[in-house]
Coordinates of C-alpha atoms and ligand atoms in Angstrom, one line a residue:
X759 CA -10.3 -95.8 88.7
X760 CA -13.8 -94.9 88.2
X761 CA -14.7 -93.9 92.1
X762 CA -13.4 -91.5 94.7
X763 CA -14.0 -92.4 98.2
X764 CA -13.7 -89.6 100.9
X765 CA -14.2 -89.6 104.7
X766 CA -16.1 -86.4 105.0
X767 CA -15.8 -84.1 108.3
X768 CA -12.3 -83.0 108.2
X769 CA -11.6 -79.5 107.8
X770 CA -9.2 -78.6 104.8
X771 CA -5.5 -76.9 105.9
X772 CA -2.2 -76.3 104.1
X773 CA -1.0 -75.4 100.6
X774 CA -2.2 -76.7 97.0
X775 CA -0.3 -75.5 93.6
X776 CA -2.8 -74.9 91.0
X777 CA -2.7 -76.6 88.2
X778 CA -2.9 -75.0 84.2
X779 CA -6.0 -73.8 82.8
X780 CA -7.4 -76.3 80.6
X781 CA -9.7 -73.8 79.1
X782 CA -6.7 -72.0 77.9
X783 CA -4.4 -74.7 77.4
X784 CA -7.0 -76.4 74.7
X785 CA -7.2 -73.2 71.9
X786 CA -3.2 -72.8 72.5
X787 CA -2.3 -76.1 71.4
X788 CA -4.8 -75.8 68.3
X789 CA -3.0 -72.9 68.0
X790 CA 0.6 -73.8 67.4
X791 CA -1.0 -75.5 64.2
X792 CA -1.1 -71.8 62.8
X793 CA 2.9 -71.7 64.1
X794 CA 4.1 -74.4 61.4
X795 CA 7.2 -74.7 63.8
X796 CA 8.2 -76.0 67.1
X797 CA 7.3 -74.8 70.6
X798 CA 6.9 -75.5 74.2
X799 CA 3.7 -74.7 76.2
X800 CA 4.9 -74.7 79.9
X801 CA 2.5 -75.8 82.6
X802 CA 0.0 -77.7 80.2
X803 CA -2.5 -79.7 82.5
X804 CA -2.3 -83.3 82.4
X805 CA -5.9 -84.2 82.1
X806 CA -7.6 -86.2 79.2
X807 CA -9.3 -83.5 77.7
X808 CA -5.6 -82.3 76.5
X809 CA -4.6 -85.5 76.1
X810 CA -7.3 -86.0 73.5
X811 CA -6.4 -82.6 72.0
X812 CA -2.7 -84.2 71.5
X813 CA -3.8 -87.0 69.8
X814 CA -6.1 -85.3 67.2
X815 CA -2.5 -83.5 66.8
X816 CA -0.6 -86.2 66.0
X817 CA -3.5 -87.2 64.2
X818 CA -2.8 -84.4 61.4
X819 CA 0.8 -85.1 61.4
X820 CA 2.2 -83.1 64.5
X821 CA 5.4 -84.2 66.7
X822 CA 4.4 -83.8 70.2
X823 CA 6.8 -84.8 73.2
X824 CA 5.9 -84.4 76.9
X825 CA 8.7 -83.3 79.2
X826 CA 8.7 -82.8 82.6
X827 CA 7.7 -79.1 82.4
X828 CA 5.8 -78.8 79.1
X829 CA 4.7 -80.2 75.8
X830 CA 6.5 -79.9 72.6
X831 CA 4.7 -79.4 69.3
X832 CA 6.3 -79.5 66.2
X833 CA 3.4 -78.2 63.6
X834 CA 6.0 -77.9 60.3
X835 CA 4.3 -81.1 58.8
X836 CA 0.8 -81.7 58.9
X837 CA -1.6 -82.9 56.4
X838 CA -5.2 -82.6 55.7
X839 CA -7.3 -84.9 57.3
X840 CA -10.3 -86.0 58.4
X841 CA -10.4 -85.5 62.0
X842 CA -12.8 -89.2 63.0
X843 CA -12.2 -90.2 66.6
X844 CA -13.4 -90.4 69.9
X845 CA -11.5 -87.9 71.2
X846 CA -13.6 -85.2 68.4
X847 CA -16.9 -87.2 69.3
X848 CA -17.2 -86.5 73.0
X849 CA -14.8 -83.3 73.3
X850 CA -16.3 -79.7 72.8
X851 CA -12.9 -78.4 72.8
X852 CA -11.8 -79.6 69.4
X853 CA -14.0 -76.9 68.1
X854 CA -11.2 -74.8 68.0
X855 CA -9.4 -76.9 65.8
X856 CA -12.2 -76.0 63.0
X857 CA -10.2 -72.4 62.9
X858 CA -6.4 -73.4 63.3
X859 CA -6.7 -75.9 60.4
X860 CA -9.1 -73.7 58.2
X861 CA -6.3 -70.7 58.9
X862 CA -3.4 -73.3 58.7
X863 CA -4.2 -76.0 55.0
X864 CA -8.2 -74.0 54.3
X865 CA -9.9 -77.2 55.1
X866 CA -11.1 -79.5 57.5
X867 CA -13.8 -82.5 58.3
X868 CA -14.6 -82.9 61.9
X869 CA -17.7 -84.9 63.4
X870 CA -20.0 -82.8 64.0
X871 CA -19.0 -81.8 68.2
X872 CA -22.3 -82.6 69.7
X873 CA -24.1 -81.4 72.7
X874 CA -23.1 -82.6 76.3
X875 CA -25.3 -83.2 79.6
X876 CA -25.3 -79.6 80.3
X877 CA -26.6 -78.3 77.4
X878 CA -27.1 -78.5 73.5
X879 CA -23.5 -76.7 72.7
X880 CA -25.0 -75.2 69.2
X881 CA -22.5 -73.6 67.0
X882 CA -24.2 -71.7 65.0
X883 CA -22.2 -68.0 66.1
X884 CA -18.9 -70.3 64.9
X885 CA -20.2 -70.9 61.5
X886 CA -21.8 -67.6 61.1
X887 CA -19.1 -65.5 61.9
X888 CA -16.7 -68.1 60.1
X889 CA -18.2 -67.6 57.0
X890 CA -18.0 -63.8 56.8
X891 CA -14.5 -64.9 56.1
X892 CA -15.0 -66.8 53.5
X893 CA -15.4 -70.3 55.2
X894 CA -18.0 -72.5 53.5
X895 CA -19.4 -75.4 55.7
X896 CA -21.3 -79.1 54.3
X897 CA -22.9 -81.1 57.0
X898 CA -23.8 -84.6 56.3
X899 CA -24.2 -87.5 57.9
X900 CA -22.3 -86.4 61.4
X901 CA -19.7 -85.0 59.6
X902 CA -18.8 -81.0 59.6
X903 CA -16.8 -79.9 56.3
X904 CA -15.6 -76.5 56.6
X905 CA -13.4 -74.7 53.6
X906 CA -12.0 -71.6 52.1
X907 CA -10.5 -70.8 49.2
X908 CA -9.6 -67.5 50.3
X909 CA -9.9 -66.4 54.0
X910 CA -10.5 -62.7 54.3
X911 CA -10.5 -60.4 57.5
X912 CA -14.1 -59.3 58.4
X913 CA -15.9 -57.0 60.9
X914 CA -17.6 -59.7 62.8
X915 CA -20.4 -59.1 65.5
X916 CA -21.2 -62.2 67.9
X917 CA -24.6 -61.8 68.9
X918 CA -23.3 -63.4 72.3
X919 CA -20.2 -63.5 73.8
X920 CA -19.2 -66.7 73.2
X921 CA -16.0 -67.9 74.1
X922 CA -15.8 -70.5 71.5
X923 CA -16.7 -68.6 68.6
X924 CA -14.5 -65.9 70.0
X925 CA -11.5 -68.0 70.1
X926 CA -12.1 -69.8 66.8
X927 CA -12.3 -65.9 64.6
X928 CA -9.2 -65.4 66.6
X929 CA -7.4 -68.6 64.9
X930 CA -8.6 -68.1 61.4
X931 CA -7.8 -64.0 61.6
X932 CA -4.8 -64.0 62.3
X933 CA -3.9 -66.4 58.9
X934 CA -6.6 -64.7 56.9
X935 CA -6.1 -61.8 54.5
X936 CA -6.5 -58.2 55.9
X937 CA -8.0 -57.3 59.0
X938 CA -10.5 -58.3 61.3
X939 CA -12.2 -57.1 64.0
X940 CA -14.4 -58.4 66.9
X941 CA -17.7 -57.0 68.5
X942 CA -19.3 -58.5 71.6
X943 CA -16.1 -60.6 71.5
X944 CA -15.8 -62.9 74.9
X945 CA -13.4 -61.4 77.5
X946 CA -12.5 -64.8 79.6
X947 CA -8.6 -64.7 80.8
X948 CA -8.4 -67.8 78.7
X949 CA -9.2 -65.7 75.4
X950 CA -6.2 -62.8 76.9
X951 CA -4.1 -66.4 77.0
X952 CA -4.6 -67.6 74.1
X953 CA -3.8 -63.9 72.2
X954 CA -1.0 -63.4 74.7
X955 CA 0.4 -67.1 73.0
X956 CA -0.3 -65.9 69.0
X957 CA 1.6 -62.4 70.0
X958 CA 4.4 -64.0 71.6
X959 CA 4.2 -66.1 68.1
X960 CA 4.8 -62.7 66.0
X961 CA 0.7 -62.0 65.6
X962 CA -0.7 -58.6 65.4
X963 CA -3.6 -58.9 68.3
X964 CA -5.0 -56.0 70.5
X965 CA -7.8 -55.8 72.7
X966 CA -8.2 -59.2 74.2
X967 CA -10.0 -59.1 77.3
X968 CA -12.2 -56.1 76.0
X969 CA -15.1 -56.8 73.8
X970 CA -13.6 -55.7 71.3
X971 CA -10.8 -57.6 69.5
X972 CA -8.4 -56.2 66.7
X973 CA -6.3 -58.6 64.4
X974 CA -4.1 -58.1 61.7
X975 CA -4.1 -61.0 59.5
X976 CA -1.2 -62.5 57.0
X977 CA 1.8 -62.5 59.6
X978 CA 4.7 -64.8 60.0
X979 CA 4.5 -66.7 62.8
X980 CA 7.5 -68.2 64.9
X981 CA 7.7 -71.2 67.4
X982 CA 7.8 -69.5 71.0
X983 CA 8.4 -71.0 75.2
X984 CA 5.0 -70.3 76.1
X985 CA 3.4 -70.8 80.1
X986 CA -0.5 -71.7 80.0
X987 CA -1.9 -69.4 83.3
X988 CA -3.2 -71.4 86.3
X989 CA -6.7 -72.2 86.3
X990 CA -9.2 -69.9 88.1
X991 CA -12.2 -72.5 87.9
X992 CA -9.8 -75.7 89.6
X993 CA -8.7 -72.9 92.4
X994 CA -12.2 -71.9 92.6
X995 CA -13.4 -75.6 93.0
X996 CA -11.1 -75.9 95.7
X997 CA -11.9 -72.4 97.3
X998 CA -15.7 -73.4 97.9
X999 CA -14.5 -76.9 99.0
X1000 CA -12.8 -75.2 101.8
X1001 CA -15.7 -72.4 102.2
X1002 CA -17.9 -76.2 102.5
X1003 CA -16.1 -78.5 104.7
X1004 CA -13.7 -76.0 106.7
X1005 CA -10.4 -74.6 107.4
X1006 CA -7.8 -72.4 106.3
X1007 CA -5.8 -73.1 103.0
X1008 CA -3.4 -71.4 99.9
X1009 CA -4.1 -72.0 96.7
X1010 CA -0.6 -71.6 95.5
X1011 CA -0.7 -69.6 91.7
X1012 CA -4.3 -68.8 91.8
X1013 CA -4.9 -66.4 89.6
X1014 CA -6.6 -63.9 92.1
X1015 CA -7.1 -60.7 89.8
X1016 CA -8.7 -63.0 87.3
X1017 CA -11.6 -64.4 89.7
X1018 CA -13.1 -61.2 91.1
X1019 CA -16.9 -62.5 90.9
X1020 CA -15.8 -65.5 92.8
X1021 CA -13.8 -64.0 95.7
X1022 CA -17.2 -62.0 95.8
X1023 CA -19.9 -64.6 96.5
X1024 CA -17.0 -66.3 98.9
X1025 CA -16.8 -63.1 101.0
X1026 CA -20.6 -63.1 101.1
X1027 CA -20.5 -66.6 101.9
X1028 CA -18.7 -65.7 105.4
X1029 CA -14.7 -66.3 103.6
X1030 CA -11.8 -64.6 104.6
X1031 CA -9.6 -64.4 101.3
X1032 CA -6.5 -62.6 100.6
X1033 CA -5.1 -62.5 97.5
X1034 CA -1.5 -62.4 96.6
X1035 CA 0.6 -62.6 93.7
X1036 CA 1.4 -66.0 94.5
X1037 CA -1.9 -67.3 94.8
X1038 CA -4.9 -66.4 97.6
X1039 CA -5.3 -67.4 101.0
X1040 CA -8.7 -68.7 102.3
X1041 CA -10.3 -68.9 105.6
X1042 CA -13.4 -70.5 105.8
X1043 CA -16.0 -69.5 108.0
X1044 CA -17.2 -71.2 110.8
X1045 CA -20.1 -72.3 109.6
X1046 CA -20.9 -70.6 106.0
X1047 CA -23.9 -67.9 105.3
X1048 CA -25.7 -67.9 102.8
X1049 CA -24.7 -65.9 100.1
X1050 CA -28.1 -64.7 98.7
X1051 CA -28.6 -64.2 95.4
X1052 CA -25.9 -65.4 92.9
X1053 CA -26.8 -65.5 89.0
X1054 CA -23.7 -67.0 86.5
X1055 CA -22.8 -64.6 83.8
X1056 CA -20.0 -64.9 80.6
X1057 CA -16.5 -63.2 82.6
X1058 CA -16.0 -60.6 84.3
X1059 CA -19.5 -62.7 85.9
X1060 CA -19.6 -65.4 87.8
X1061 CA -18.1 -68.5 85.7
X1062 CA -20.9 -71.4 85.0
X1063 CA -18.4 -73.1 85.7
X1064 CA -18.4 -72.8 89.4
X1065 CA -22.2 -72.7 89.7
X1066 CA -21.8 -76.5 91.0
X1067 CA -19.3 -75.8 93.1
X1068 CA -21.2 -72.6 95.0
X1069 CA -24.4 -74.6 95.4
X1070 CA -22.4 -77.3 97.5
X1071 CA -21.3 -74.0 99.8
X1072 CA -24.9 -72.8 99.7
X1073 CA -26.1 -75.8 100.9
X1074 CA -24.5 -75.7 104.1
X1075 CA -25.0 -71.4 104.1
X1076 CA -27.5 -70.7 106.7
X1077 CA -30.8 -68.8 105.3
X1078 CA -31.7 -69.7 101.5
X1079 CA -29.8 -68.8 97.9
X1080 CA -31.6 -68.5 95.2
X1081 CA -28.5 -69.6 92.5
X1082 CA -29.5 -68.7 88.6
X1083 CA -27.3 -70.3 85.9
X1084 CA -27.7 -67.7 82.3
X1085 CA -25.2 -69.6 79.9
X1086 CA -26.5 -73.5 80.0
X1087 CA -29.5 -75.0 80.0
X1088 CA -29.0 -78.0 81.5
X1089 CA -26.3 -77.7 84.6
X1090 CA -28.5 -78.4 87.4
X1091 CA -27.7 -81.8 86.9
X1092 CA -25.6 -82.2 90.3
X1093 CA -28.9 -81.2 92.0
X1094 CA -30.5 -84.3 92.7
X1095 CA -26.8 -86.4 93.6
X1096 CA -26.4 -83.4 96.6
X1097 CA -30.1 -83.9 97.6
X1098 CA -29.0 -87.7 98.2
X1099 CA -26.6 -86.5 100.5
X1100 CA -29.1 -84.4 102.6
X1101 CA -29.2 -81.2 100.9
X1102 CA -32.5 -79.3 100.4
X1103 CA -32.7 -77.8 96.9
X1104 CA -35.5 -76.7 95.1
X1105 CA -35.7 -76.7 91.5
X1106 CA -37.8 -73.9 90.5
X1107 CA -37.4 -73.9 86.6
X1108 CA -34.7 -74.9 84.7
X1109 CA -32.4 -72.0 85.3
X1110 CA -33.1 -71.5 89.0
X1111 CA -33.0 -73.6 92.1
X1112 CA -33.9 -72.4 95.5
X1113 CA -31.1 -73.5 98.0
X1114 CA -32.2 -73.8 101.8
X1115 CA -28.9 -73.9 104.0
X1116 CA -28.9 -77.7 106.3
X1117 CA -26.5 -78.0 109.4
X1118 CA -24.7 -81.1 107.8
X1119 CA -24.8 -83.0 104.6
X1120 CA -24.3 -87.1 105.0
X1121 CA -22.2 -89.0 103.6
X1122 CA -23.5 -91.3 100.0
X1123 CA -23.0 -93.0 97.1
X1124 CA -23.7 -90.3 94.3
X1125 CA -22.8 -90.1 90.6
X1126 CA -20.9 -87.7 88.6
X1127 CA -22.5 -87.0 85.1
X1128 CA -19.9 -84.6 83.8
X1129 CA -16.8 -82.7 84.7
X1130 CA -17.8 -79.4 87.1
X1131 CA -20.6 -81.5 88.9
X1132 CA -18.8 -83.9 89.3
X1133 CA -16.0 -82.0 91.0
X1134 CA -18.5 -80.7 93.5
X1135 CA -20.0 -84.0 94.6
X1136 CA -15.6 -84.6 95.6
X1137 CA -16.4 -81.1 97.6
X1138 CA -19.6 -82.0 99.1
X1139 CA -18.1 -85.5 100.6
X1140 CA -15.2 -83.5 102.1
X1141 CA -18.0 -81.3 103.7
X1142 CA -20.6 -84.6 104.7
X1143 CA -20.7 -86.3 107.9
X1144 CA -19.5 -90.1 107.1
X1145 CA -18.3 -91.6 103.6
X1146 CA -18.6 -90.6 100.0
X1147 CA -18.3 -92.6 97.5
X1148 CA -18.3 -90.1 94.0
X1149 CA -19.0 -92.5 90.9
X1150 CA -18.4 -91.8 87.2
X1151 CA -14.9 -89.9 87.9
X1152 CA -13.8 -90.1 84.5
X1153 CA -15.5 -87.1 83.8
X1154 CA -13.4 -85.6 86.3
X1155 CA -10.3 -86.4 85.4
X1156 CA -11.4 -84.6 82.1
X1157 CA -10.4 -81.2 83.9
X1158 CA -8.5 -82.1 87.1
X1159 CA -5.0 -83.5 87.1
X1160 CA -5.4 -85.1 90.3
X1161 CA -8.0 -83.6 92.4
X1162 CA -7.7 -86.6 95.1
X1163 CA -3.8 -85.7 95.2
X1164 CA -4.7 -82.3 95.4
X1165 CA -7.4 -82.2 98.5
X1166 CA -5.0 -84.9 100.3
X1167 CA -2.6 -82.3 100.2
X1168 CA -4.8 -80.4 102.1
X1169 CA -5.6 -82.5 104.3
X1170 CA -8.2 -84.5 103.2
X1171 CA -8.9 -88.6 103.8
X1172 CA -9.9 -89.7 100.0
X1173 CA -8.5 -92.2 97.5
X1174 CA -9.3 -93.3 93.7
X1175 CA -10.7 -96.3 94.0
Ligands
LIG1999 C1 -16.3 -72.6 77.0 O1 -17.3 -73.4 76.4 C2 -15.7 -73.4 78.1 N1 -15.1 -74.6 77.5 C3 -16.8 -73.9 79.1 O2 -16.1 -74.7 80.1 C4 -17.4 -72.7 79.7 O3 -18.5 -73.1 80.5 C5 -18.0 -71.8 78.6 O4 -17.0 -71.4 77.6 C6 -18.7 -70.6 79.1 O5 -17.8 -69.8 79.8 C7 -13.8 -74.4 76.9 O6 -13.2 -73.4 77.0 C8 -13.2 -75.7 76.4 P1 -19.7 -70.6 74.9 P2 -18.0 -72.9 75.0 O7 -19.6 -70.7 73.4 O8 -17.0 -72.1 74.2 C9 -24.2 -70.5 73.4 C10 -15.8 -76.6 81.4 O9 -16.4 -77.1 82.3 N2 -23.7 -70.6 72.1 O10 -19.1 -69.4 75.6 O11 -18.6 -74.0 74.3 C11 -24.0 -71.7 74.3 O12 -25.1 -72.6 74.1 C12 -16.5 -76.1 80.2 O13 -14.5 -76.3 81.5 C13 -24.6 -70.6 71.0 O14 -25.8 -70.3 71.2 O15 -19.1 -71.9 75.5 C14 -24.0 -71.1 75.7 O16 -25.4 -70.9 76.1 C15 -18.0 -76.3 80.2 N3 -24.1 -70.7 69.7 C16 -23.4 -69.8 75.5 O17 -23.4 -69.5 74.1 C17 -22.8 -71.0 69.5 O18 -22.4 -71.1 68.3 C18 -21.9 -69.7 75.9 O19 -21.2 -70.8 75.2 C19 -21.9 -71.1 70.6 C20 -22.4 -70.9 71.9

């Protein structure tokens, strides 16, 4: 299943659920390690990014069962380990296991998580602010070693919002001695997820959301039913899809209040939206505007994440966008696939392209490189006159349950192939 093949041209109608978050489904699973009991995280995505996160899991000697409306991890016997498998050496998101096991058994060995298409993924804010409290770190030969004798609460001040390093203090804090506190902290709704989970676990966390995170460290922590939140950047996708190729849809769950910036550059983008507490409603324009200017910044901004997804819009928005992406140096990468298919991008430097709005994009054969891009080159064949064939899907299917299942419910003509 490494293609998707659509027949482009159709305008998308009817209703699609929302899947969960995988951003915040990935730091909540690393975090019932910290629980050292059982509990059930409701709504958890099925996608191989948190399949991956299960097996490293099971890996350190968790019981984890799938049901039919969750996952159930059993943290009370884990060992130390050496965490040495795929799933660490091409997934970011096992960062955050650096904090749950150095909070949970004070040591760890992970490969070192390396960079990715889109950019060089450093983590030097993670070991910085990590060792304030107490963490000391060995890297050799691909391998990170990370330890503490005695983790201790600290005033910690990321330099950058990251949302890594943010969630990773968070882990180690709230098993560490004393308190700590974070400045510049990032204020994503996956890090207010992810706190929501530890509180719900008996933890002692205020101020998520705000840059400024408060966590009192030492508490006992108890199993807890947990629901992950629906994911804003998979509703999003799908919201420009529809802004793209058409038509009037629901993204059922969508987590409206949580995707201000987007429903922004949508309105400017011609979209009708109306947002409910069951999820918004989207009406495409007849033929989409360009939106102008849009530059992607850490939340409440506009999410990197969707910068893929906004150019496919743009492309077909009469007049010119100029889109700027701030957070990754490398995620222009979709550029030259939508370009194939008739689009007329400019790349002006590295962080900006110049977008000139086309009447129709054609149909091609184009590759996906890695997960958002790839998701956009799906939207820009539902939008294209003619077939698509989108290659490389895996990379997909990294962050989308089904996204062929999902657009077919909308209407769409598109199969895994
Ligand atoms: C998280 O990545 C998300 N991944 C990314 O989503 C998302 O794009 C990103 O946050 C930004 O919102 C997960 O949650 C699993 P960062 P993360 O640390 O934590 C620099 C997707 O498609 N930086 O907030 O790795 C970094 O280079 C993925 O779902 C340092 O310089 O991102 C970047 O420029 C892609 N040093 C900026 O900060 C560090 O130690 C933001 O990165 C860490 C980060």
């Amino acid at each position: 299943m490494d293609s998707i093949c659509v027949q482009g041209g159709i305008a998308l109608q009817g209703k699609v659920s929302i899947q969960g978050s995988k951003n915040a489904a990935l730091p909540i699973l690393a975090a019932t390690l910290l629980v050292g009991e059982r509990s059930f995280i409701r709504n958890c995505p099925r996608i191989t990014d948190v399949y991956a996160m299960v097996s490293l899991l099971k890996a350190m000697g968790c019981q984890v069962n799938w049901q039919e409306q969750g996952i159930w991890v059993d943290s009370s016997r884990i060992q130390k380990s050496v965490m040495q498998s795929e799933a660490v050496r091409g997934m970011r998101s096992s960062l955050c296991l650096l904090g749950a096991m150095v909070g949970r058994c004070g040591s760890v060995v992970m490969e070192h998580p390396g960079g990715c298409v889109i950019g060089r993924r450093p983590i030097d804010l993670h070991l910085c602010a990590l060792g304030q409290m107490g963490v000391e770190f060995e890297e050799e030969g691909g391998l990170l070693s990370a330890s503490a004798d005695r983790l201790c609460g600290a005033c910690i001040c990321l330099p950058k919002p990251s949302v890594g390093a943010t969630e990773n203090v968070i882990l180690a804090a709230v098993m560490a001695e004393g308190d700590t506190v974070i400045e510049g902290a990032a204020r994503e709704p996956e890090i207010v997820a992810l706190c929501d989970y530890l509180c719900a676990c008996g933890a002692w966390i205020r101020g998520a959301g705000t840059s400024c995170i408060r966590i009192r460290g030492g508490r006992t922590l108890y199993g807890t039913d947990f629901t992950v939140p629906a994911d804003r950047i998979v509703a999003g996708t799908y919201l420009f899809a529809c802004v793209a190729a058409g038509g009037n849809i629901f993204l059922e769950h969508a987590p409206g209040p949580d995707m201000g910036a987007v429903l922004e550059v949508a309105g400017r983008m011609g979209a009708k939206l109306c947002t409910s507490r069951d999820g918004i409603y989207v009406q495409a324009p007849s033929g989409p505007v360009s939106p102008g200017h849009v530059m992607t910044a850490p939340y409440p901004g506009f999410p990197t994440d969707l910068q893929s997804a906004a150019l496919v819009a743009a492309s077909l928005g009469e007049g010119t966008t100029l889109m700027e992406e701030t957070i990754f140096e490398n995620r222009f990468r979709v550029v030259g696939e939508l370009c194939k298919m008739g689009a007329s991008i400019e790349l002006l430097d590295p962080g900006r392209v110049l977008v000139r709005g086309v009447e129709t994009l054609q149909g091609a054969c184009v590759e996906a490189r890695e997960l958002r891009g790839g998701a956009a080159l799906v939207a820009a064949g539902l939008a294209a006159r003619g077939e698509t064939v989108v290659r490389g899907c895996p990379y997909i299917y990294r962050g989308y349950e089904n996204i062929c299942r999902d657009f077919r419910e909308l209407g769409a003509r598109i199969i895994s192939a």
